[in-house]
PDB file of C-alpha atoms in Angstrom:
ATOM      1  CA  UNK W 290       0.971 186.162   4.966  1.00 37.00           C
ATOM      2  CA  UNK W 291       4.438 187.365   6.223  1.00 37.00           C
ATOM      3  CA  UNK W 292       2.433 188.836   9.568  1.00 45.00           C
ATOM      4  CA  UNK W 293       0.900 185.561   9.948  1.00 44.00           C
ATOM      5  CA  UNK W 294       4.045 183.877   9.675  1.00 45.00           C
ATOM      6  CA  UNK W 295       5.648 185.994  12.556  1.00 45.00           C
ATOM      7  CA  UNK W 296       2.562 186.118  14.592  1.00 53.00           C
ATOM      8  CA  UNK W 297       3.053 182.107  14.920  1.00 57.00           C
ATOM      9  CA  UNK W 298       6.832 181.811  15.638  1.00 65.00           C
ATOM     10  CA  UNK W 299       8.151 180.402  18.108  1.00 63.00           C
ATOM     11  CA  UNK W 300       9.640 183.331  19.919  1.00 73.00           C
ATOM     12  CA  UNK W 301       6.180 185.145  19.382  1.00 69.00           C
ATOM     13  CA  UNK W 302       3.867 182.248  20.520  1.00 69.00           C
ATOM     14  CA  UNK W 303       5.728 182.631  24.086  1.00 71.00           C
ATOM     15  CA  UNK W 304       6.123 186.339  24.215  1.00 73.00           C
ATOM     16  CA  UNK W 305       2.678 186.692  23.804  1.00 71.00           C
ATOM     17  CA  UNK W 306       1.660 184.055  26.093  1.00 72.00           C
ATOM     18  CA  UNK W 307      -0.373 184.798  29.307  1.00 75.00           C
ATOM     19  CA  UNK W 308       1.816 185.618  32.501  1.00 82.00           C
ATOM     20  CA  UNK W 309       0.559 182.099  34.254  1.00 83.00           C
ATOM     21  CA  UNK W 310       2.137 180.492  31.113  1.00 81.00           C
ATOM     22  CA  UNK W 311       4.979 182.124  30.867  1.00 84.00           C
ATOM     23  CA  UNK W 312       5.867 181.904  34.162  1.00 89.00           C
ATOM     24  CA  UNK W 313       5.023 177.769  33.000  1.00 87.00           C
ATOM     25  CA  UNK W 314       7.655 177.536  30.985  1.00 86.00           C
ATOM     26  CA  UNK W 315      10.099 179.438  32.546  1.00 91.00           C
ATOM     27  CA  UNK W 316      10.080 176.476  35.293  1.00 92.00           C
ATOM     28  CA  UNK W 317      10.059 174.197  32.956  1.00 92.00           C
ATOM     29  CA  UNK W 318      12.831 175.048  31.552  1.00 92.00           C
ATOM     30  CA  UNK W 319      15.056 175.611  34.525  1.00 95.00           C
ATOM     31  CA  UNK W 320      13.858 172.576  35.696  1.00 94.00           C
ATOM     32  CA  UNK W 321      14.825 170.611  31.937  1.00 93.00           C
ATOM     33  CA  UNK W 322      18.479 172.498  32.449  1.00 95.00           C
ATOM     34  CA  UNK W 323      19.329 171.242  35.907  1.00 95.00           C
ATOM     35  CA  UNK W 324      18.265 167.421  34.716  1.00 95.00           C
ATOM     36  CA  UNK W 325      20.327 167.674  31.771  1.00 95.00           C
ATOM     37  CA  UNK W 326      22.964 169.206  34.248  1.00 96.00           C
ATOM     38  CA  UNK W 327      22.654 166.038  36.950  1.00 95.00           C
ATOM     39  CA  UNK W 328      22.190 163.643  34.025  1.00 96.00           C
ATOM     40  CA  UNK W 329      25.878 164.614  32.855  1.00 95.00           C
ATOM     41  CA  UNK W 330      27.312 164.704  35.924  1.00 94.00           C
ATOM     42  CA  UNK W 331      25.512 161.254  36.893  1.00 95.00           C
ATOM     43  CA  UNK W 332      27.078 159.807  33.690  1.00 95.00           C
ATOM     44  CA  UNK W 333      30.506 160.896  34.763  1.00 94.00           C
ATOM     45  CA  UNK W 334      30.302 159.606  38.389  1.00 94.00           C
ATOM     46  CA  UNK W 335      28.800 156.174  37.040  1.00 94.00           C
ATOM     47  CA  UNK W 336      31.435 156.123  34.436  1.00 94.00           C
ATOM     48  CA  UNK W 337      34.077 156.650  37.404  1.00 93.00           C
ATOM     49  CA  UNK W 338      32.325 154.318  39.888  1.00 93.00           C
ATOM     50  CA  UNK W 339      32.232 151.137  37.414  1.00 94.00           C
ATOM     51  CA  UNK W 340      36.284 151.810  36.190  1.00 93.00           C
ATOM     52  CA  UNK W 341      37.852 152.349  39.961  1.00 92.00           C
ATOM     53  CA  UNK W 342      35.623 149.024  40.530  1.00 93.00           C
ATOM     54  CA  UNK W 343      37.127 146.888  37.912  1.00 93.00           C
ATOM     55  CA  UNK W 344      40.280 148.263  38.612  1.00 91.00           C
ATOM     56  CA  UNK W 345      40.288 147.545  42.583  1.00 92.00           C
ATOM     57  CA  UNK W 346      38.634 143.803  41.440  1.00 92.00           C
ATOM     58  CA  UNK W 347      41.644 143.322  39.322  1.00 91.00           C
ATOM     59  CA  UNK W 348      44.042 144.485  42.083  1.00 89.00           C
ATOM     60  CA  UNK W 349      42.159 142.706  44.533  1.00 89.00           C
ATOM     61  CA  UNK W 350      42.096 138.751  42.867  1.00 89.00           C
ATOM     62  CA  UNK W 351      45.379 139.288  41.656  1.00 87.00           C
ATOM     63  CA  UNK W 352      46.376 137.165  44.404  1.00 79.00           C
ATOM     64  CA  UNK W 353      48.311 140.402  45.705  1.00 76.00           C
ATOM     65  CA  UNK W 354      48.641 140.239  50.007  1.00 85.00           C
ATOM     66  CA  UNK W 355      45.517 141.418  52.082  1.00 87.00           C
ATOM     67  CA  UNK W 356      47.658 143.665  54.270  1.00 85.00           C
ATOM     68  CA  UNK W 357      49.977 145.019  51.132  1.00 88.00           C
ATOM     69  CA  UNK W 358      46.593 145.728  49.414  1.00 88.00           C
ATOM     70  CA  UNK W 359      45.297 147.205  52.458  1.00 87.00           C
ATOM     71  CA  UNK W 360      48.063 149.663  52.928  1.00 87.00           C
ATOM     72  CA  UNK W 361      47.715 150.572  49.213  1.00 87.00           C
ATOM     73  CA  UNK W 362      44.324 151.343  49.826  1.00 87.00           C
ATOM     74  CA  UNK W 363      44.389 153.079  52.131  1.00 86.00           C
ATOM     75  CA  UNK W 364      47.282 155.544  51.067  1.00 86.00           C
ATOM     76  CA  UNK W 365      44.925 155.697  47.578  1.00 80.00           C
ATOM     77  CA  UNK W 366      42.157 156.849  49.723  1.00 79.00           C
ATOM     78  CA  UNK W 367      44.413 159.439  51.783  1.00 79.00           C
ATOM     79  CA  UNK W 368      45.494 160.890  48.669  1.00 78.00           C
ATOM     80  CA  UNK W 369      42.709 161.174  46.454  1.00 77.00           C
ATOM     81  CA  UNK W 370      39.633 159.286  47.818  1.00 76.00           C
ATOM     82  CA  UNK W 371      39.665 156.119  46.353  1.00 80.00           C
ATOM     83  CA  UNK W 372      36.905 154.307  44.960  1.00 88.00           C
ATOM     84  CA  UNK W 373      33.835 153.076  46.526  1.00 91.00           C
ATOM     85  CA  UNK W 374      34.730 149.652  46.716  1.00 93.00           C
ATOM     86  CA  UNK W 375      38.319 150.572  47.985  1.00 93.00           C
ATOM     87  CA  UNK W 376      36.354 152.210  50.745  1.00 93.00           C
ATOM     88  CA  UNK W 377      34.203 149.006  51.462  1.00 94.00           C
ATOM     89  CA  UNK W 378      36.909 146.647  51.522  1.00 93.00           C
ATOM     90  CA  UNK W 379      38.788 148.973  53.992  1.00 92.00           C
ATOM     91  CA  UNK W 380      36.164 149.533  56.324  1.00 92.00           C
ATOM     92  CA  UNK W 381      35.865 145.782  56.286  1.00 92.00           C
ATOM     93  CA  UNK W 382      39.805 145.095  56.712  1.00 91.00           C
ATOM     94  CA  UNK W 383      39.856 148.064  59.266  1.00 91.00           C
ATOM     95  CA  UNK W 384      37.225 146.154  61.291  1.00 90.00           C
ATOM     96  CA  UNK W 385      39.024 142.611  60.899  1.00 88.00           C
ATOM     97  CA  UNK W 386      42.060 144.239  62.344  1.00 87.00           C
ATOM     98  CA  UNK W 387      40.880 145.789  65.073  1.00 86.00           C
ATOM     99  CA  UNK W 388      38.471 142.888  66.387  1.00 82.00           C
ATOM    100  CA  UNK W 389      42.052 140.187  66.171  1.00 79.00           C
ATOM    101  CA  UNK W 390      44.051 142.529  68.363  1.00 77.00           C
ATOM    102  CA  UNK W 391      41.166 143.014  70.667  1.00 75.00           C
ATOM    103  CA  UNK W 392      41.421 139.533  71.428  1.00 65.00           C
ATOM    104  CA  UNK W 393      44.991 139.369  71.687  1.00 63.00           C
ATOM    105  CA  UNK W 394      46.569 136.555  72.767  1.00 52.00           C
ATOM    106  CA  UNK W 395      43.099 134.495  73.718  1.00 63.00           C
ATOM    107  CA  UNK W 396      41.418 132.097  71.640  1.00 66.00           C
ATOM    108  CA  UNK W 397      39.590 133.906  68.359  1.00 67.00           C
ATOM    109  CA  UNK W 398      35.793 133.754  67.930  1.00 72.00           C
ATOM    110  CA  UNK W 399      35.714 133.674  64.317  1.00 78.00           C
ATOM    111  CA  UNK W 400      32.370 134.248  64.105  1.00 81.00           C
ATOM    112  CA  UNK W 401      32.970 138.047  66.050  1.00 80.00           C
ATOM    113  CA  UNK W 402      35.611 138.606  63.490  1.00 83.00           C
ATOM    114  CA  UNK W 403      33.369 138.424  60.437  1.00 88.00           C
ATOM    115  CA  UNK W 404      30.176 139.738  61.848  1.00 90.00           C
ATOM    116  CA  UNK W 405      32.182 142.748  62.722  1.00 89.00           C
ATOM    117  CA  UNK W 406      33.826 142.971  59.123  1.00 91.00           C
ATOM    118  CA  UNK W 407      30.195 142.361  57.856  1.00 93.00           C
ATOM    119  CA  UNK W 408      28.713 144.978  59.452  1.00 94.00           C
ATOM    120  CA  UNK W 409      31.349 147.708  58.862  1.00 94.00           C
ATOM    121  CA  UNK W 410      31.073 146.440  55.052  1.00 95.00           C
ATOM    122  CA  UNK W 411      27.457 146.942  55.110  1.00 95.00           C
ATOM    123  CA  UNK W 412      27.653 150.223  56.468  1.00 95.00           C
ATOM    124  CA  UNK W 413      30.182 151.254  54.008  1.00 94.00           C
ATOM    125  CA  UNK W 414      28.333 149.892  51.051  1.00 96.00           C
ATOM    126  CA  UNK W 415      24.911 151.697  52.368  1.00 96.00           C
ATOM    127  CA  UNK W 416      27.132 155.048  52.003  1.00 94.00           C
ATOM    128  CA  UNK W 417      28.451 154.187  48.969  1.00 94.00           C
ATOM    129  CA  UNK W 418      24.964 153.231  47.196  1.00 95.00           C
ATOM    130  CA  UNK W 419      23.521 156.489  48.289  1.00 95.00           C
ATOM    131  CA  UNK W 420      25.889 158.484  47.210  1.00 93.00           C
ATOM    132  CA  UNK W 421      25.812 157.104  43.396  1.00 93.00           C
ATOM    133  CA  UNK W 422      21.967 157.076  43.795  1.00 93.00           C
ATOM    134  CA  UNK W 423      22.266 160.680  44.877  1.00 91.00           C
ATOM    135  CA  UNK W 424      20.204 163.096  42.491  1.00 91.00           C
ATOM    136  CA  UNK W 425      18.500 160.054  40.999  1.00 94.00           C
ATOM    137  CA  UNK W 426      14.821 161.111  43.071  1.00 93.00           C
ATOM    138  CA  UNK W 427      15.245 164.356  41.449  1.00 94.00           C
ATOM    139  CA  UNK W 428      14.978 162.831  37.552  1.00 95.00           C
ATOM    140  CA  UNK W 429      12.747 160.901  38.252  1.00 95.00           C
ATOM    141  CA  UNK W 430      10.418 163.780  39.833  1.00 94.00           C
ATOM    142  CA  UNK W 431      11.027 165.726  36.629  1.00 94.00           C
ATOM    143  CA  UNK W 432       9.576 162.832  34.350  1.00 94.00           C
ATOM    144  CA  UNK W 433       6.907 162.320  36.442  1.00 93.00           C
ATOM    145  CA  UNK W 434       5.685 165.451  36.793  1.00 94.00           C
ATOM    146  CA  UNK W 435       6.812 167.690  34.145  1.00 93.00           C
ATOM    147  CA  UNK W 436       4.059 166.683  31.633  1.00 92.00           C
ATOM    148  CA  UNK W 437       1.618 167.708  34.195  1.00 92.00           C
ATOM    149  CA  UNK W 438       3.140 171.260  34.815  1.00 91.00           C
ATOM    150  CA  UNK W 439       3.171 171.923  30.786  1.00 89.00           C
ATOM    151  CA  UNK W 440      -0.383 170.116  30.647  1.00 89.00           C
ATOM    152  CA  UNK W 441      -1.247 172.757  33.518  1.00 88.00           C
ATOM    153  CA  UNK W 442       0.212 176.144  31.263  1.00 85.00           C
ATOM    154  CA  UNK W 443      -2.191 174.364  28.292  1.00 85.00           C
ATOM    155  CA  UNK W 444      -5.074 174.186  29.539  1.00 87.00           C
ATOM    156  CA  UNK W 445      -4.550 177.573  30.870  1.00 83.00           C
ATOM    157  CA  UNK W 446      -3.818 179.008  28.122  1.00 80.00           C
ATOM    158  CA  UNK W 447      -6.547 177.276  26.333  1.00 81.00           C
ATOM    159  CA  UNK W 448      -9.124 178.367  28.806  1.00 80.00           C
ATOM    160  CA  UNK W 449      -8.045 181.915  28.192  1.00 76.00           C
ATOM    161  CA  UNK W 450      -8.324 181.447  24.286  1.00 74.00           C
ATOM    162  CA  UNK W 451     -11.720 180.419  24.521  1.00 74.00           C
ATOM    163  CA  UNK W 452     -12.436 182.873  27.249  1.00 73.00           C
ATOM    164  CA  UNK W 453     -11.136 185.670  24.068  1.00 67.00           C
ATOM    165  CA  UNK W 454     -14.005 184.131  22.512  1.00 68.00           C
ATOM    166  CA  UNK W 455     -16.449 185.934  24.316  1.00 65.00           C
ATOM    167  CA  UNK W 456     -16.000 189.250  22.561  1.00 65.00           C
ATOM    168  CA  UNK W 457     -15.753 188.108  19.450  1.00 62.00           C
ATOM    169  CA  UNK W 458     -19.051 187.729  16.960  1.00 61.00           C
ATOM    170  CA  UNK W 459     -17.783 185.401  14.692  1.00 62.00           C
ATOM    171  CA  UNK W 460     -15.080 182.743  15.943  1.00 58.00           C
ATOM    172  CA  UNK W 461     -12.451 181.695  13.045  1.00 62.00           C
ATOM    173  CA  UNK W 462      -9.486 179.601  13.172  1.00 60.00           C
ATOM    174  CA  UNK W 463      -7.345 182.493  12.863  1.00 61.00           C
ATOM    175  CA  UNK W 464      -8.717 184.313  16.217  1.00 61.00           C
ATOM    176  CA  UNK W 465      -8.528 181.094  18.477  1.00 66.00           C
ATOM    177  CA  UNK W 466      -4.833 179.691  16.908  1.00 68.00           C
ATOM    178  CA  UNK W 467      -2.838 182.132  18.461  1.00 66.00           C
ATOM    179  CA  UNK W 468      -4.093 181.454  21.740  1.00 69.00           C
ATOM    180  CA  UNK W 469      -4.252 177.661  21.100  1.00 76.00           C
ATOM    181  CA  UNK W 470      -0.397 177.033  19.601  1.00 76.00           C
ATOM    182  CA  UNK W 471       1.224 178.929  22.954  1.00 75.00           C
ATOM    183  CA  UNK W 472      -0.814 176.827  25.045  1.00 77.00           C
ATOM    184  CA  UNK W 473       0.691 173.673  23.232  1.00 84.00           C
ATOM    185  CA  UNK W 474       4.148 175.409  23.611  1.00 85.00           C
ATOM    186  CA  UNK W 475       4.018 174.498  27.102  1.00 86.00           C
ATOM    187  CA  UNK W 476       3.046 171.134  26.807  1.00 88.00           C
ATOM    188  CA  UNK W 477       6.331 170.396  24.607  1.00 89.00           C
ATOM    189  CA  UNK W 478       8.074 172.080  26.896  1.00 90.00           C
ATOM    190  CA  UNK W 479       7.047 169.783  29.381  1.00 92.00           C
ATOM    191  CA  UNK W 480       8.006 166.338  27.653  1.00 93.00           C
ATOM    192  CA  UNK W 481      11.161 168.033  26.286  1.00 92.00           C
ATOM    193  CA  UNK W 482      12.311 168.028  30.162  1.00 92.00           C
ATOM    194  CA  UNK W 483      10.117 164.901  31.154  1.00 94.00           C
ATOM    195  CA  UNK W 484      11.474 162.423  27.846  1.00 95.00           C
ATOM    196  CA  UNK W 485      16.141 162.406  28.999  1.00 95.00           C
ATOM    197  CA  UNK W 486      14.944 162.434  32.336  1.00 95.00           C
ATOM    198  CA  UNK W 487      12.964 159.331  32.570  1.00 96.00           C
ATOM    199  CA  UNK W 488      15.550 157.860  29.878  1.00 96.00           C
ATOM    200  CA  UNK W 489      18.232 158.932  32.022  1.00 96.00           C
ATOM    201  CA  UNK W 490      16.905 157.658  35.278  1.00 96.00           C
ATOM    202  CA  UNK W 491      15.755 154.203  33.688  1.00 96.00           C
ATOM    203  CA  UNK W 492      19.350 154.064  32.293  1.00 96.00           C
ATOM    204  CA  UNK W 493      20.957 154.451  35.774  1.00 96.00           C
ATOM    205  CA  UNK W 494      19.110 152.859  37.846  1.00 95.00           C
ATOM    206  CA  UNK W 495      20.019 149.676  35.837  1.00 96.00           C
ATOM    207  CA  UNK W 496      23.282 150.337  35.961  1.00 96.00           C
ATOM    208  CA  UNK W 497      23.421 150.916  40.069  1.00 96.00           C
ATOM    209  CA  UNK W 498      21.629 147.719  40.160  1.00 96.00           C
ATOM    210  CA  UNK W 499      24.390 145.779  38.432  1.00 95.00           C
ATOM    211  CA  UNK W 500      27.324 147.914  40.546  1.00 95.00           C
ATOM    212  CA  UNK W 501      25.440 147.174  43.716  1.00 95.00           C
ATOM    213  CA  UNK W 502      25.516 143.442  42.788  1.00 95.00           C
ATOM    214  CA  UNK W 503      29.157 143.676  42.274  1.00 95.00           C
ATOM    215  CA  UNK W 504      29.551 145.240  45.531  1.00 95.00           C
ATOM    216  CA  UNK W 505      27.266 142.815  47.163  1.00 95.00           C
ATOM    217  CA  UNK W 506      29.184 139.579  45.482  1.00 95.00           C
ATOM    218  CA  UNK W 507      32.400 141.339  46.847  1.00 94.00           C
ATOM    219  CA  UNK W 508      31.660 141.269  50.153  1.00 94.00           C
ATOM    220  CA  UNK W 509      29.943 137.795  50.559  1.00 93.00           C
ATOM    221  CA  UNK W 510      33.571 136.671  48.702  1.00 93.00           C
ATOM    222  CA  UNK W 511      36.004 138.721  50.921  1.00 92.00           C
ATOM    223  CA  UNK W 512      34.087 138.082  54.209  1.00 92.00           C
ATOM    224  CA  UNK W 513      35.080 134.032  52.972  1.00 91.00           C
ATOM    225  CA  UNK W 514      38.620 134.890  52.430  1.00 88.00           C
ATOM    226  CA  UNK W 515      38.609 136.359  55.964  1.00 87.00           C
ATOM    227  CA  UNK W 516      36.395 133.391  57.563  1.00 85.00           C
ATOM    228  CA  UNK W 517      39.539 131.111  56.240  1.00 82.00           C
ATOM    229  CA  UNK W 518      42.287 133.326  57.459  1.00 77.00           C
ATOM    230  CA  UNK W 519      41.018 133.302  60.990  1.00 68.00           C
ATOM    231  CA  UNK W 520      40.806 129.486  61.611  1.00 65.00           C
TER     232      UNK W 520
END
């Protein structure tokens, strides 16, 4: 009974796995440890990305001075990077700036101003967006098709269980569940990477959704403030 035992542990079931399935889960797993390792660090730039944004919002409708803020920003940015929407609104302001003394002393054509602005938001923003979505392909990939890789090692393995077969007289439940269990191994391999992936990927992709709303509202709202400071 004690052989049995060992025979069917874990540690057993994959040592004594075919080379095709071991190699299997091998991937599998390195491919389950860099998710969980971009799934941490994807919570920790999301976490950072929604606090910098409610802090800059706060800052921002405060009532403090465009040009104050925009100096502030800017120095922020210099020193330590700043947020993303720190980054948006100074592209924008940048842009403003730059279009009012190109006109100099002639008459302003607001409507240069804030298409300018707009477009130097938009760019910013598109920058921004990618590089909190960055990553996000690559858990989604691993809950899509992780499932199939460990269904792949299965049926593998299975096929070479029943292939074992062969050269046996009489088949029993003992001969084939060997071959059978370190087949399945590779199959809950598979949904052990596939299940904080897709949860993970669901999870943030909800949240980038609401940030790129907030980042969307802001500039629709600050291009306004600018439309009424250049009349």
């Amino acid at each position: 009974m004690m052989n049995v035992t060992q025979d069917l542990s874990f540690i057993a079931l994959i040592s004594n796995a075919s080379v095709l399935v071991q190699l299997v889960m091998a991937l599998l797993v390195l491919v389950s440890l860099m998710s969980w390792f971009y799934i941490f660090r994807k919570l920790f730039s999301i976490r950072s990305a929604k606090k910098q944004t409610s802090e800059f919002e706060t800052a921002f409708w405060s009532g403090a001075n465009l040009n104050a803020l925009y100096g502030e920003v800017t120095a922020s940015r210099r020193r330590s990077g700043g947020g993303a929407l720190e980054r948006i609104f100074e592209a924008g302001m940048e842009e403003y700036k730059k279009a009012r003394v190109s006109f100099g002393g002639k008459n302003i054509d607001t409507g240069v101003l804030i298409d300018g602005a707009r477009r130097a938001m938009r760019a910013a923003y598109q920058r921004e967006m990618d590089a909190l979505e960055q990553h996000l392909a690559f858990l989604a990939s691993v809950g899509s098709v992780s499932p199939y890789v460990g269904l792949f090692g299965t049926v593998w393995g299975i096929m070479n269980s029943f292939r074992g077969l062969a050269n046996v007289q009489q088949a029993t439940l003992a001969a084939v569940a060997p071959g059978i269990a370190e087949a399945l191994i590779a199959t809950a391999i598979g949904l052990f990477a596939a299940i904080p992936a897709v949860v993970a990927y669901n999870r943030y992709s909800h949240d980038l959704d609401r940030i790129s709303i907030r980042f969307e509202s802001f500039i629709e709202e600050f291009l306004n403030i600018l439309q009424r400071q250049a009349r």
